[in-house]
Amino acid sequence: MSYDVIIAGAGFSGSSAARILAERGKKVLLIEKRDHVGGNCYDLKNAFGITIQKYGPHIFHTQSEAVWEFLNRFSDFNDYKHKVLSKVGEKFYPIPINKTTVCDFLNLDINTVNIAEILKQEVEKSTFSMPPRNFQDQVISQVGERLYEAFFKGYTMKQWGKEPENLAADIAKRVPVRDNLDDYYFSDKYQGIPTNGFTLLFEKMLDHPNITVLLNTDYFEVRSRYKSELTVYTGELDRFFDYKYGHLEYRSLEFKYENLEQKQFQPVAVVNYPGDEPWTRITEYKQFLRENVDWTTLCYEYPASKGEPYYVIINDENLKKRELYMQEAQKLEADGSVLFIGRLAEYKYYNIDQVVESVIIKVKNVRQNV
């Protein structure tokens, strides 16, 4: 059977591409190995009436008006603004590190202290390399060793399964540090959660006569059956090329749930645990959509080395392999036969809005005669 476009993966990359191309009159086949659309943003209601994000917490945020307007075609968003706390000992501290975090942790007077000067002093009495050679150096160069040890080292080791000095410094460049009282996790103009959940957003996005969705199907097992002028690939980059340059590393996650007969368990929806606990964070999902039920559901998150790929692992070895794979990918993109889009397909950390923006840009350049 023939289609204009075959898309592998029904997450934000694949689904956004499918909708944009379908509206341009292209016949699209969207192939998804799971039994649902939505990728890792898939959500559903549990027995207690609480909307659970099956693959961990996702909060939409963006500065892009174009991305915001595109997604609002398929769902309204609430006004949820994300806050994260880190539990160190028996105390909760705001993350990203801000004036409150520093003053509470170092027992300083919040009304008189100059945070920029305090952080400068903390950095000056710390040991690290400049320019930063790795994640550890990068964080210490921003906050000093004491804050690094308390809030970053243990969490990072659990999250990535590697010593922080064996991770690229670029990962830490995503770590903001604030010298004010702002305790919101994101600073983007547009923020929120789809009012009826992410899954319904995806279902509406894919509700188009030019889109056919094939679930429970591995793209690699059926691609020889279908013909198309263009393939949009959103899966693992190394798998597409049959691992010819070796396997890229991905970090996976395992989730365990606990249901409690109480209105609320923790002060905010997500609390990080940088200590000896085996989990990295606890998410209390009902806080996202402010669901008024008598029970609450907690999700404990455990990073794992095996399983579904969630995060790319940025270090020198993986970056070298990525470069080789991306050279191959760029050749296919140049001749117009394949587009590689998304976190896994580009082996690059993307937020949701960055994925959608990438789709808009790449798909816009697809020739009309596809």
C-alpha positions as a printed Julia matrix, in Angstrom:
370×3 Matrix{Float64}:
   0.0    0.0    0.0
   1.22   3.49  -0.81
   1.09   6.73   1.18
   2.61  10.14   0.62
   4.26  10.05   4.04
   5.0    7.3    6.56
   5.7    8.45  10.12
   7.3    6.23  12.76
   6.17   7.2   16.25
   3.02   8.88  17.58
   4.53  11.2   20.19
   4.7   14.96  19.79
   7.19  14.72  16.91
   5.26  12.24  14.83
   1.77  13.46  15.63
   2.57  17.12  14.96
   4.21  16.2   11.66
   1.22  14.04  10.72
  -1.26  16.85  11.31
   0.72  19.52   9.46
   1.33  17.27   6.46
  -2.26  16.04   6.42
  -3.49  19.62   6.26
  -1.27  20.08   3.23
  -3.18  17.3    1.51
  -0.73  14.48   2.14
  -1.93  10.95   2.84
  -0.17   9.96   6.06
   0.35   6.59   7.72
   1.37   6.95  11.36
   2.92   3.77  12.81
   3.18   3.37  16.6
   4.6    0.34  18.43
   2.6    0.98  21.62
  -1.13   0.45  21.98
  -1.82   4.19  22.26
  -0.85   7.54  20.78
   0.82  10.32  22.75
   4.3    8.93  23.22
   5.67   9.54  26.71
   3.01  12.21  27.33
   0.23   9.62  27.29
  -2.11   9.94  30.26
  -5.22   8.22  31.61
  -7.53   8.34  34.62
  -7.03   5.74  37.32
  -9.66   4.13  39.56
  -9.62   7.16  41.87
 -10.41   9.66  39.13
  -6.84  10.99  39.02
  -5.15  11.68  35.69
  -1.88   9.74  35.63
   0.89  10.45  33.16
   2.02   6.9   32.55
   5.62   7.73  31.6
   6.43  10.41  34.13
   5.47  14.07  34.58
   5.29  16.39  31.57
   4.45  20.08  31.81
   4.08  22.2   28.73
   5.93  25.52  28.6
   7.14  27.72  25.76
   8.1   31.2   24.66
   6.93  30.46  21.12
   3.59  31.94  20.19
   3.48  29.79  17.05
   3.86  26.57  19.04
   1.34  27.73  21.65
  -1.25  28.61  19.0
  -0.72  25.32  17.17
  -1.31  23.17  20.27
  -4.25  25.27  21.45
  -6.08  24.2   18.31
  -6.41  20.77  19.89
  -6.85  21.54  23.59
  -7.3   24.31  26.09
  -4.6   24.53  28.75
  -5.0   25.31  32.43
  -2.85  27.89  34.19
  -0.7   25.42  36.12
   2.81  26.8   36.77
   5.31  24.19  37.82
   7.14  24.25  41.14
   9.68  21.68  42.31
  11.07  21.14  45.8
  14.12  19.12  46.79
  13.94  17.2   50.06
  17.3   17.25  51.81
  17.14  15.68  55.25
  13.71  16.63  56.59
  13.51  20.0   54.86
  12.12  21.1   51.51
  14.08  23.56  49.37
  13.02  25.28  46.12
  14.53  24.04  42.86
  16.0   25.69  40.79
  18.3   27.04  43.48
  17.19  30.55  44.39
  17.59  33.02  47.24
  15.32  30.97  49.52
  17.28  27.75  48.84
  20.63  29.32  49.58
  19.53  31.18  52.7
  17.65  28.23  54.21
  20.44  25.75  53.48
  23.29  27.99  54.67
  21.29  29.53  57.55
  21.55  33.09  56.23
  19.27  36.09  56.77
  17.18  36.32  53.61
  16.46  40.01  54.22
  20.08  41.18  54.26
  22.13  38.7   52.24
  23.54  39.38  48.79
  23.04  36.05  47.04
  25.36  36.8   44.15
  28.16  37.55  46.61
  27.42  34.43  48.7
  27.51  32.18  45.61
  30.74  33.84  44.51
  32.28  33.05  47.9
  31.01  29.45  47.75
  32.56  29.01  44.29
  35.87  30.62  45.28
  36.45  28.16  48.09
  35.62  25.15  45.9
  37.82  22.96  43.72
  36.94  22.52  40.03
  38.39  22.96  36.56
  37.91  26.0   34.35
  36.71  25.89  31.75
  34.43  23.16  33.14
  35.37  19.73  31.8
  32.25  17.91  32.96
  28.9   18.14  34.75
  30.49  18.33  38.2
  32.8   21.2   37.25
  29.98  23.09  35.57
  27.65  22.98  38.58
  30.37  23.73  41.13
  31.43  26.72  39.02
  27.9   28.08  39.47
  27.01  27.25  43.09
  30.08  25.85  44.86
  30.76  22.44  46.36
  28.4   22.56  49.35
  25.27  23.19  47.3
  26.48  20.79  44.62
  26.93  17.98  47.15
  23.52  18.56  48.71
  21.3   19.09  45.69
  23.02  17.78  42.58
  25.57  15.01  43.12
  23.34  12.24  44.46
  20.42  13.1   42.22
  22.66  13.11  39.14
  24.26   9.77  39.99
  20.82   8.18  40.38
  19.37   9.87  37.31
  22.16   8.97  34.9
  23.8    5.94  36.53
  27.19   7.57  36.08
  29.6    9.63  38.12
  28.94  13.34  37.45
  32.53  13.84  36.3
  31.79  11.38  33.46
  28.88  13.45  32.12
  29.2   16.34  29.7
  29.27  19.87  31.06
  26.51  20.81  28.59
  23.94  18.88  30.65
  24.51  21.25  33.57
  24.02  24.31  31.4
  20.3   23.53  31.67
  20.53  24.08  35.44
  19.37  27.62  36.24
  20.43  29.47  39.39
  18.45  32.5   40.57
  19.43  35.36  42.81
  15.8   36.22  43.63
  12.76  34.6   45.28
  11.24  33.22  42.08
  10.36  29.61  42.9
   8.66  28.65  39.64
  10.53  25.99  37.69
   9.98  27.59  34.28
   9.98  31.22  33.24
   8.26  30.84  29.86
   5.38  33.1   28.83
   3.04  30.18  28.08
   2.66  27.33  30.58
   0.1   24.73  31.53
  -1.38  21.25  31.25
  -4.07  20.34  28.68
  -7.34  20.71  30.62
  -8.56  17.23  29.65
  -5.13  15.62  29.56
  -2.5   15.07  26.89
  -4.12  11.98  25.37
  -7.23  13.84  24.24
  -5.02  16.52  22.71
  -3.27  13.85  20.62
  -6.52  12.21  19.61
  -7.87  15.54  18.33
  -4.59  16.33  16.58
  -4.75  13.02  14.72
  -8.46  13.29  13.89
  -8.06  14.08  10.2
  -9.27  12.19   7.13
  -5.76  12.11   5.65
  -4.25  10.4    8.71
  -4.29   6.63   9.27
  -2.97   5.42  12.64
  -1.56   1.92  13.0
  -1.01   0.92  16.66
   0.78  -2.08  18.18
   3.11  -2.13  15.19
   6.89  -1.88  15.0
   7.88   0.32  12.08
  10.92  -1.83  11.3
   8.81  -4.97  11.01
   6.38  -3.52   8.47
   8.23  -0.79   6.57
   8.78  -3.05   3.56
   5.0   -3.4    3.16
   4.34   0.31   2.68
   5.65   2.71   0.1
   6.01   6.47   0.46
   7.94   9.4   -0.93
   8.88  10.57   2.56
   9.5    8.93   5.94
   9.44  10.92   9.17
  11.38   8.96  11.77
  11.14   9.73  15.51
  12.62   6.58  17.06
  16.13   5.7   18.24
  18.76   7.09  15.88
  21.14   4.12  16.16
  18.41   1.58  15.47
  17.49   3.2   12.15
  21.03   2.54  10.91
  21.15  -0.97  12.39
  23.7    0.09  15.02
  26.47   0.29  12.4
  28.54   2.64  14.6
  27.6    0.91  17.85
  24.82   1.41  20.37
  24.02   4.84  21.74
  23.2    4.95  25.44
  19.75   5.82  26.73
  18.46   6.07  30.27
  15.18   4.41  31.13
  12.72   4.72  34.0
  10.61   2.48  36.2
   7.54   3.69  38.06
   5.87   2.51  41.24
   2.56   3.87  42.46
   1.04   4.37  45.88
  -2.57   5.36  46.56
  -3.36   7.18  49.8
  -6.7    8.13  51.28
  -5.8   11.76  51.88
  -6.29  15.02  50.02
  -2.63  15.9   49.53
   0.7   14.27  50.32
   3.36  16.85  49.49
   3.57  20.65  49.16
   3.98  20.66  45.35
   3.37  18.23  42.51
   7.0   17.12  42.16
   9.58  16.64  44.91
  13.16  15.62  44.14
  15.13  13.27  46.39
  18.91  13.76  46.0
  19.73  11.56  49.0
  20.13   7.81  49.54
  16.55   6.94  48.58
  16.46   4.67  45.49
  13.91   6.94  43.76
  14.77  10.32  42.23
  11.42  12.03  42.66
   7.82  11.63  43.71
   5.03  13.06  41.58
   1.58  13.72  43.02
  -0.41  13.86  39.81
  -3.7   15.29  41.06
  -1.99  18.66  41.59
  -1.48  19.15  37.84
  -5.19  19.35  37.01
  -6.28  20.23  40.56
  -8.54  17.18  40.67
 -10.86  17.35  43.68
 -10.98  13.76  44.92
 -10.5   12.31  48.4
  -7.57  10.07  47.45
  -4.19  10.89  46.04
  -1.82   8.87  43.85
   1.94   9.09  44.18
   4.4    8.03  41.5
   7.91   7.03  42.59
  10.44   7.32  39.78
  13.43   4.98  39.53
  16.0    5.5   36.76
  17.11   2.3   35.03
  19.74   1.23  32.53
  17.39  -1.09  30.61
  13.9   -0.6   29.25
  12.15   2.01  27.14
  14.53   4.85  26.18
  13.61   8.11  27.92
  16.76  10.21  28.06
  19.83  10.44  25.87
  23.11  10.25  27.8
  25.43  13.04  26.74
  29.09  12.14  27.13
  32.09  12.11  24.81
  31.66   8.53  23.62
  27.99   8.96  22.75
  28.58  12.33  21.09
  31.2   10.8   18.8
  28.79   8.05  17.75
  25.99  10.59  17.36
  28.1   12.63  14.96
  28.63   9.58  12.75
  24.94   8.71  12.75
  23.87  12.3   12.12
  26.14  12.46   9.07
  24.21   9.5    7.66
  20.88  11.08   8.66
  21.75  14.38   7.01
  22.46  12.62   3.72
  18.96  11.13   3.74
  17.44  14.46   4.73
  19.33  16.19   1.93
  17.83  13.93  -0.73
  14.37  14.42   0.78
  13.63  10.8    1.62
  13.73  10.84   5.43
  13.33  13.43   8.18
  14.77  12.68  11.64
  12.86  14.59  14.31
  12.79  14.45  18.09
  14.79  13.54  21.15
  15.52   9.95  20.16
  15.91  10.48  16.42
  18.33  13.37  16.84
  19.89  12.05  20.06
  19.35  15.43  21.64
  17.55  16.73  24.7
  14.34  18.46  23.66
  11.46  19.98  25.61
   7.97  19.5   24.15
   7.86  22.96  22.6
  11.29  22.5   21.02
  10.11  19.27  19.43
   7.0   20.92  17.96
   9.02  23.9   16.76
  11.51  21.57  15.08
   8.65  19.78  13.34
   7.14  23.05  12.1
  10.5   24.14  10.65
  11.48  20.82   9.07
   8.07  19.97   7.65
   7.72  23.45   6.16
  10.7   22.67   3.97
   9.23  19.43   2.6
   8.75  19.78  -1.12
   5.17  20.06  -2.31
   5.34  17.13  -4.72
   5.84  14.57  -1.94
